PDB file of C-alpha atoms and ligand atoms in Angstrom:
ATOM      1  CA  UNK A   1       0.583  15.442 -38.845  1.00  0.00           C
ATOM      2  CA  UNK A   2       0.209  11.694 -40.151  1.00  0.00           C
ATOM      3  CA  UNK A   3      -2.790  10.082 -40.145  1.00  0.00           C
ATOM      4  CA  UNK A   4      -3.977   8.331 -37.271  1.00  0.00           C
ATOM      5  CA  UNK A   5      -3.773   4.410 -37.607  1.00  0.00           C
ATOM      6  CA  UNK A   6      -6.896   2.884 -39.005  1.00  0.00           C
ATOM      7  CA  UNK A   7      -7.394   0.511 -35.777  1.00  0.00           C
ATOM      8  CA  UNK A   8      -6.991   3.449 -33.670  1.00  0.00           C
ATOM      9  CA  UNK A   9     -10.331   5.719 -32.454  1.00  0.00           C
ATOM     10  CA  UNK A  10      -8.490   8.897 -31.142  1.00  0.00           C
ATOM     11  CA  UNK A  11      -5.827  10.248 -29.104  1.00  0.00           C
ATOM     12  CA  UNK A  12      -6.534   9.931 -24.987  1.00  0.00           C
ATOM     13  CA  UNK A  13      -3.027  11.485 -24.047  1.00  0.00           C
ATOM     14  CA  UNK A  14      -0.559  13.522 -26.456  1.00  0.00           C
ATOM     15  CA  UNK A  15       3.595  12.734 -26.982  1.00  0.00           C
ATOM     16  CA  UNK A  16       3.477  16.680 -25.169  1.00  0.00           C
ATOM     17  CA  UNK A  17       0.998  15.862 -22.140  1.00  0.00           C
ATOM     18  CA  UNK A  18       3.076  12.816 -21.389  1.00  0.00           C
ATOM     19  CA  UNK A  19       6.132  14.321 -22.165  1.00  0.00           C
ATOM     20  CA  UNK A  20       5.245  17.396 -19.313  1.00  0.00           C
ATOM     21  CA  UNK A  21       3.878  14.753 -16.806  1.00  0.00           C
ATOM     22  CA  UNK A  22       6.813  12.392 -16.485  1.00  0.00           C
ATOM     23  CA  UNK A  23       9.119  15.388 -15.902  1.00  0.00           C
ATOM     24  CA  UNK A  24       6.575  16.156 -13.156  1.00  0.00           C
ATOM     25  CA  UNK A  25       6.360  13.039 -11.506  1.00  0.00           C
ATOM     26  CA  UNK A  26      10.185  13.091 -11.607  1.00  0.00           C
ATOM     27  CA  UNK A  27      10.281  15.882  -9.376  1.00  0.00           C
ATOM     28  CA  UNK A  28       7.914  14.454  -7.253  1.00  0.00           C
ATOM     29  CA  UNK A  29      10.147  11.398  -7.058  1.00  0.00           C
ATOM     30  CA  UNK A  30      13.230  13.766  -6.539  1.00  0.00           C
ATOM     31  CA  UNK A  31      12.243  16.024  -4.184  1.00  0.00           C
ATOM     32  CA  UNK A  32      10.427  12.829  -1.695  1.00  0.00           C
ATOM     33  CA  UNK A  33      13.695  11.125  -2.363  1.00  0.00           C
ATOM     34  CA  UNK A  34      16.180  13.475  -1.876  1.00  0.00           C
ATOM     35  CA  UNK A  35      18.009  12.414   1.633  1.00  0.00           C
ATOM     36  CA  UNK A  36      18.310   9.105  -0.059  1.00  0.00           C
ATOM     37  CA  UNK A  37      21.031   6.894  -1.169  1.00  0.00           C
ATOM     38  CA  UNK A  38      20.168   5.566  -4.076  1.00  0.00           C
ATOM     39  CA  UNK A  39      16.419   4.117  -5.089  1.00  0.00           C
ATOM     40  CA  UNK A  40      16.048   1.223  -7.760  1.00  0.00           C
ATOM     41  CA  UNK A  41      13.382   1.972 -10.211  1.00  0.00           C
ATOM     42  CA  UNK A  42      11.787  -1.619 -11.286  1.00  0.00           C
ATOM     43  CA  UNK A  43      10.348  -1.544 -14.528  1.00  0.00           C
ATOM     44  CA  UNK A  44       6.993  -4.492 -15.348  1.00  0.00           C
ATOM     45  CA  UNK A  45       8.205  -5.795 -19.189  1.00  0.00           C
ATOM     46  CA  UNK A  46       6.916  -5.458 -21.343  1.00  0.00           C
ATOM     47  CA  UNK A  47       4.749  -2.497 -21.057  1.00  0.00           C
ATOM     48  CA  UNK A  48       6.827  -0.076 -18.696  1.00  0.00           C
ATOM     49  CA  UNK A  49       9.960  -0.266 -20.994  1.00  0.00           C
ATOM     50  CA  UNK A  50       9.528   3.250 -22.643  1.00  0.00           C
ATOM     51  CA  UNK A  51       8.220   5.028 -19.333  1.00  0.00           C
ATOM     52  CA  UNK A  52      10.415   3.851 -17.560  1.00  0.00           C
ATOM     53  CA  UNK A  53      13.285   4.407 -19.928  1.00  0.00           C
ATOM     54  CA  UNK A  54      11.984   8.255 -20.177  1.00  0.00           C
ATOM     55  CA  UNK A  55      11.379   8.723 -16.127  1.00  0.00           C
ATOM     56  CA  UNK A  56      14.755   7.394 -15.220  1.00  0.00           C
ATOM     57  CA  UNK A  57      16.115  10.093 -17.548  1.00  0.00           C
ATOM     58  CA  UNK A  58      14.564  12.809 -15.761  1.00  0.00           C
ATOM     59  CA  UNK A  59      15.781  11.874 -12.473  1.00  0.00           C
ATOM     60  CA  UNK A  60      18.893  13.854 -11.254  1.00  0.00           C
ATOM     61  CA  UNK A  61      18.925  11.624  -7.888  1.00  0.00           C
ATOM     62  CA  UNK A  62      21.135   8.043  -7.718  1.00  0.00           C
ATOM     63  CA  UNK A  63      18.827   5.205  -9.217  1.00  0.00           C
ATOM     64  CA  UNK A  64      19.739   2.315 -10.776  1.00  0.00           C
ATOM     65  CA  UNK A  65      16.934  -0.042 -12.751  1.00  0.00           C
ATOM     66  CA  UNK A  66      16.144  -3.632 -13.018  1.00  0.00           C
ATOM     67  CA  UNK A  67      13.220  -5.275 -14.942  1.00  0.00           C
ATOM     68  CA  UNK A  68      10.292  -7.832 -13.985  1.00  0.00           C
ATOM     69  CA  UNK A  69       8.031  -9.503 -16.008  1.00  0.00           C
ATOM     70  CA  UNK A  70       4.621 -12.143 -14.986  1.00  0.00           C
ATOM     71  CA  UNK A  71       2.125 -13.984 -17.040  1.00  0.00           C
ATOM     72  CA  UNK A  72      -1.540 -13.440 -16.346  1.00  0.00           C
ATOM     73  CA  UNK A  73      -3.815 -16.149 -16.710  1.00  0.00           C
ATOM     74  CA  UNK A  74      -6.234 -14.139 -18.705  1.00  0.00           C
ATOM     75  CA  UNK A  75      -8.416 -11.040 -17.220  1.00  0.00           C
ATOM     76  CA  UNK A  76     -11.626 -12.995 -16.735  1.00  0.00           C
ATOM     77  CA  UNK A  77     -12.779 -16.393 -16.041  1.00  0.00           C
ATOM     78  CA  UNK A  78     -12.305 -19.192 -13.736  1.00  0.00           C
ATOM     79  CA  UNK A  79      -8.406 -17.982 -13.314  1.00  0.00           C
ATOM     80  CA  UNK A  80      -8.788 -14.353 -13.779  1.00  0.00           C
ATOM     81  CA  UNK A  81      -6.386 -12.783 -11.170  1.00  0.00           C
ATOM     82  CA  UNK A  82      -3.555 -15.383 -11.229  1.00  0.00           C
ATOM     83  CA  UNK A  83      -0.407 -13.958 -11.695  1.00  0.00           C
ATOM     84  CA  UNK A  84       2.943 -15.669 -12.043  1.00  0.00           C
ATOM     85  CA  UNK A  85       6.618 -14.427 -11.943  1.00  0.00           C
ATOM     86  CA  UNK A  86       8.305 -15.402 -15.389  1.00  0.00           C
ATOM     87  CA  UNK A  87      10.978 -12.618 -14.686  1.00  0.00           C
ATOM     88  CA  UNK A  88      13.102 -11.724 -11.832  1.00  0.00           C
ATOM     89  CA  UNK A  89      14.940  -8.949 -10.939  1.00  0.00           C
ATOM     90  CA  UNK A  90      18.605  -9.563 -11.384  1.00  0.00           C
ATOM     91  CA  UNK A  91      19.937  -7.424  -7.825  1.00  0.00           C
ATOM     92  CA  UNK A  92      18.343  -8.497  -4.559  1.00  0.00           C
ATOM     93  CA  UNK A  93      15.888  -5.398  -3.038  1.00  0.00           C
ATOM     94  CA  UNK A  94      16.971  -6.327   0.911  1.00  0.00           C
ATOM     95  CA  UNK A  95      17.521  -2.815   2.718  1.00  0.00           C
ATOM     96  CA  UNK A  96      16.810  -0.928  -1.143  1.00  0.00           C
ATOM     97  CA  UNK A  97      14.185   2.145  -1.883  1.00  0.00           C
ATOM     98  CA  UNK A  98      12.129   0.617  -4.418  1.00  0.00           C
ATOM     99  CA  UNK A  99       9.845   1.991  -6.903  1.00  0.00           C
ATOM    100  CA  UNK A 100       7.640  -0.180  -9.097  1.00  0.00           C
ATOM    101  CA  UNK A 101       7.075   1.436 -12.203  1.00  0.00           C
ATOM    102  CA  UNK A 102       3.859   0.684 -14.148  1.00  0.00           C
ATOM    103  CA  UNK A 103       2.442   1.660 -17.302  1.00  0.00           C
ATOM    104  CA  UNK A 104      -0.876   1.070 -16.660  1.00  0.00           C
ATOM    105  CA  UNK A 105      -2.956  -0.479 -13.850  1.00  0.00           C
ATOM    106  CA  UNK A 106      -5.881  -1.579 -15.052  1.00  0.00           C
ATOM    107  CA  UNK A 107      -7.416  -4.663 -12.840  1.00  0.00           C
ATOM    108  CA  UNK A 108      -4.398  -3.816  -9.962  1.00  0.00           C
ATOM    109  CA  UNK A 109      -3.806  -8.107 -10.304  1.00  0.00           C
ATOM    110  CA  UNK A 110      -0.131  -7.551 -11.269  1.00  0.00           C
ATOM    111  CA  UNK A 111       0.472  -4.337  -9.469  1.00  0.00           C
ATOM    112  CA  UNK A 112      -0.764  -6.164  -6.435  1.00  0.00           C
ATOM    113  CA  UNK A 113       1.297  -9.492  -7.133  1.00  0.00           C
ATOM    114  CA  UNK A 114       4.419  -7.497  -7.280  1.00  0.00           C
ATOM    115  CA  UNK A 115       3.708  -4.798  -4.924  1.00  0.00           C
ATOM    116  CA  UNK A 116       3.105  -7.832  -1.883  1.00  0.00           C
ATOM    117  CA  UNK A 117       6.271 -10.142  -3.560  1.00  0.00           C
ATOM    118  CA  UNK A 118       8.379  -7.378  -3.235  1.00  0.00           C
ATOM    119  CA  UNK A 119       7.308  -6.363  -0.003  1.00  0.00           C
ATOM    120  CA  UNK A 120       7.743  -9.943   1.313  1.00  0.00           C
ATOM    121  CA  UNK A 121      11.730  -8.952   0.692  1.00  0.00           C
ATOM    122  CA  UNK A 122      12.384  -6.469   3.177  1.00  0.00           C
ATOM    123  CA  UNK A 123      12.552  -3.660   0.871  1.00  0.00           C
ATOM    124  CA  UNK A 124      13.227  -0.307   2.970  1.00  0.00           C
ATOM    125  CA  UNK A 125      10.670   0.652   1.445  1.00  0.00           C
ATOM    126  CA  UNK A 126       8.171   0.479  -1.287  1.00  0.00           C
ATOM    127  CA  UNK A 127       6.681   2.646  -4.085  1.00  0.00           C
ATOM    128  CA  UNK A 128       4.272   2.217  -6.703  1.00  0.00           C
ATOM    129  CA  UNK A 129       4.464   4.381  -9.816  1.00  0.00           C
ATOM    130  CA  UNK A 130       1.874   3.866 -13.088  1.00  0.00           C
ATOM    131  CA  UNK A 131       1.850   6.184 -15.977  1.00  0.00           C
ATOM    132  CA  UNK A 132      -1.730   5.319 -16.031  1.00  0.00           C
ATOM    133  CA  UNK A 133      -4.477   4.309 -13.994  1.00  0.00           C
ATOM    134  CA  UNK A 134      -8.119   3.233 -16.004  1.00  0.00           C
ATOM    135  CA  UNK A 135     -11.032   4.309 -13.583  1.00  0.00           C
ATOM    136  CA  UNK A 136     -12.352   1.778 -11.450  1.00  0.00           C
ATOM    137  CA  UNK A 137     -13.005   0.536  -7.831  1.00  0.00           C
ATOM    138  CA  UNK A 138     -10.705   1.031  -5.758  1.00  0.00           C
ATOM    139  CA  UNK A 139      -7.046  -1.369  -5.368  1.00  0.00           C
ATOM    140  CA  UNK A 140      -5.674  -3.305  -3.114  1.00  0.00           C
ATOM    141  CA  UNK A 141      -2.195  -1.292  -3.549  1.00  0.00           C
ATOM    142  CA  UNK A 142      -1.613   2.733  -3.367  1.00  0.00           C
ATOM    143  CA  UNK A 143      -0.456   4.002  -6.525  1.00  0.00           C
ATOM    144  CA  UNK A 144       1.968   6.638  -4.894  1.00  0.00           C
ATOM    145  CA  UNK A 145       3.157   8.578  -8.195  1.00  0.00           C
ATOM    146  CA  UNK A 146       0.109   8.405 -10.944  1.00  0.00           C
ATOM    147  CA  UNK A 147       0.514  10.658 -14.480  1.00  0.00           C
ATOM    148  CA  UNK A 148      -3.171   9.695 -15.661  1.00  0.00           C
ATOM    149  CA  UNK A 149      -6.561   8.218 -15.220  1.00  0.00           C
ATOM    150  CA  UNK A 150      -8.497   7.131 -17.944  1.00  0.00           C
ATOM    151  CA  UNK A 151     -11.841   5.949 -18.801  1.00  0.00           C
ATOM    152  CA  UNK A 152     -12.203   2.109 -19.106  1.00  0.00           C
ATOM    153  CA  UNK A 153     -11.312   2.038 -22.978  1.00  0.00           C
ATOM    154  CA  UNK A 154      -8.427  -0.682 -24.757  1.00  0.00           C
ATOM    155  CA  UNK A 155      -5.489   1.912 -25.277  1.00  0.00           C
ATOM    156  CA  UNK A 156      -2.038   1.361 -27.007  1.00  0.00           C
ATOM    157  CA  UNK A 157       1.266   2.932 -27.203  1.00  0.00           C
ATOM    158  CA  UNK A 158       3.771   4.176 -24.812  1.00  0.00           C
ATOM    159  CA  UNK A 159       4.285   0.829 -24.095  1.00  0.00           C
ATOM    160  CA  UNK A 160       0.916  -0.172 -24.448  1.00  0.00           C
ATOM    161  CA  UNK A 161       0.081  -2.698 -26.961  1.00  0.00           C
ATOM    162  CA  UNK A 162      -2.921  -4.573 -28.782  1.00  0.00           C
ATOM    163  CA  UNK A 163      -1.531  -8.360 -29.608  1.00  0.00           C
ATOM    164  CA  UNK A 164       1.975  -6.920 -29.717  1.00  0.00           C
ATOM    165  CA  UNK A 165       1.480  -4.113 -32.036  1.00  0.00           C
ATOM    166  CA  UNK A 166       0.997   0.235 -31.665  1.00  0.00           C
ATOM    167  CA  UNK A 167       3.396  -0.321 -28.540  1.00  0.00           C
ATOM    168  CA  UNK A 168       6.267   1.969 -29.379  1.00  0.00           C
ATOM    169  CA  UNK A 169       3.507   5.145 -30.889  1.00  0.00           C
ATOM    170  CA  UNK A 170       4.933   8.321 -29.276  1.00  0.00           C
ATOM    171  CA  UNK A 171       1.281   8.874 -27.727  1.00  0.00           C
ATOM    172  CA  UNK A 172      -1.710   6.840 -25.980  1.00  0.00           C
ATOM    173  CA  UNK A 173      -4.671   6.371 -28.305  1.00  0.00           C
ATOM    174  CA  UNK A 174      -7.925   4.370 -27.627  1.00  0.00           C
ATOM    175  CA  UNK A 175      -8.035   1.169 -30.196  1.00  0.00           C
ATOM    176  CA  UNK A 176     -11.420   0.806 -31.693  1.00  0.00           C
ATOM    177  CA  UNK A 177     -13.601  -1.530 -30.384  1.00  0.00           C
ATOM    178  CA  UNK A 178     -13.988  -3.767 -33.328  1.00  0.00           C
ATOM    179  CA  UNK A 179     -10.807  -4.471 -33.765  1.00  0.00           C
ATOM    180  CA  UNK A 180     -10.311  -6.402 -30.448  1.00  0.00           C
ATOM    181  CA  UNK A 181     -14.179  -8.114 -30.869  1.00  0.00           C
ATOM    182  CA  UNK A 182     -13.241  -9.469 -34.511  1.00  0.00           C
TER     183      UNK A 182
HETATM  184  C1  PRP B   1      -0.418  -4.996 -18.975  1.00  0.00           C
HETATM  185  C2  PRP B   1       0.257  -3.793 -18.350  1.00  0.00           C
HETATM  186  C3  PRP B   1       0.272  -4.136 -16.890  1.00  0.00           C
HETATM  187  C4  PRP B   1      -0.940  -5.033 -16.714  1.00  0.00           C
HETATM  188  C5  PRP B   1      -2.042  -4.260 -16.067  1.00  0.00           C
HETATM  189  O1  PRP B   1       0.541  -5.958 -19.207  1.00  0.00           O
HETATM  190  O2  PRP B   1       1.544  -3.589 -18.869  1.00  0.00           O
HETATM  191  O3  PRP B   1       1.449  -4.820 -16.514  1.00  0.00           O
HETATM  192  O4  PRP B   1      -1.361  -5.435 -18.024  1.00  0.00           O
HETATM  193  O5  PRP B   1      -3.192  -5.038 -15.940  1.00  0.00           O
HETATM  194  P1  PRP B   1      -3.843  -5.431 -14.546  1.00  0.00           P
HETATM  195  O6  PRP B   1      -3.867  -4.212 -13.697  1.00  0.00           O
HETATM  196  O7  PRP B   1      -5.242  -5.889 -14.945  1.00  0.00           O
HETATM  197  O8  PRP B   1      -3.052  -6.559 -13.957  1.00  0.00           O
HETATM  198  P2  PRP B   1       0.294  -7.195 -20.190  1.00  0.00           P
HETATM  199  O9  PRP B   1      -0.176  -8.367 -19.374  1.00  0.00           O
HETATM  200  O10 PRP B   1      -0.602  -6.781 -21.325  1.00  0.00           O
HETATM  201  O11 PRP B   1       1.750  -7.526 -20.695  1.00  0.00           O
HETATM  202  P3  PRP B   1       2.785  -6.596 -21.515  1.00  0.00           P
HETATM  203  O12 PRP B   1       3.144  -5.434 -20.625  1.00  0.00           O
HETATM  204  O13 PRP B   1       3.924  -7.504 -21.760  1.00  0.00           O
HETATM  205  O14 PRP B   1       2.097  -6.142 -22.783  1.00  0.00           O
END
């Protein structure tokens, strides 16, 4: 096996754990939506991208997917918890079976934002699905499908990223501490 990155502290979730949990919550997913017609999975950009792209491949039900993106105005501070839409999903959600699809809810600010903007679209329903959840008081918004809770440590890859980089690792690894306090 290579070396583990020199930023990184150690690995919080293998390529085979996550690998054996999103074919779970797939199932889950399958089996609750069975009797429906189809469900659109929306994917959060950046950070969802691989999740997504390996849930949706699991699912043996009709789906389509469509991508969102926001801007948060930093997670502390006079502003913490503003979120704002910078993308929108390209096929209106009116009478759909949506799923939000998370890779990690961490605060809940931009689970919440989305969860209560989609909802304001008379959705046939609503769903909230994050890879990973960090451990913390409660949210606002249900996560209905969850692969993970974690303790409240900066982890990258599968999607998760430090400044842009160790998004696209095959696994979830905790970055050490001085590299995000240099
Ligand atoms: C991360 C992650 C979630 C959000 C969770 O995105 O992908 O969308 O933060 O944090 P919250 O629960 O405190 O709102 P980020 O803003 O880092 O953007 P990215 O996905 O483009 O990296």
């Amino acid at each position: 096996m290579k070396d583990l990155h020199p930023d990184l502290e150690r690995i919080i979730i293998s390529k085979e754990q996550i690998q054996v949990r999103v074919k779970e919550l797939a199932a889950q997913i399958q089996k609750d939506y069975a009797e429906t017609d189809r469900i659109i999975l929306i994917g959060i950009l950046k950070g969802a991208f691989i999740f997504l792209a390996d849930l949706a491949r699991e699912l043996d039900i009709p789906h389509i997917v469509d991508f969102m993106a926001v801007s948060s105005y930093g997670k502390s501070g006079a502003q913490s918890g503003a979120v704002r839409l910078v993308l929108d999903v390209r096929e209106p959600v009116v009478n759909e079976h949506v799923i939000v699809v998370e890779d990690i809810v961490d605060s809940g600010n931009t689970l919440n934002y989305l969860y209560h903007t989609l909802q304001g679209r008379q959705p046939a329903s609503i769903k909230t699905c994050a890879l990973i959840e960090k451990k913390r008081e409660s949210l606002d918004v249900p996560i209905d499908y969850l692969g993970f809770t974690i303790p409240d440590v900066w982890v990258v890859g599968y999607g998760l990223d430090y400044a842009d980089t160790h998004r696209t690792l095959p696994f979830v690894a905790e970055l050490k501490s001085e590299v995000y306090q240099k």
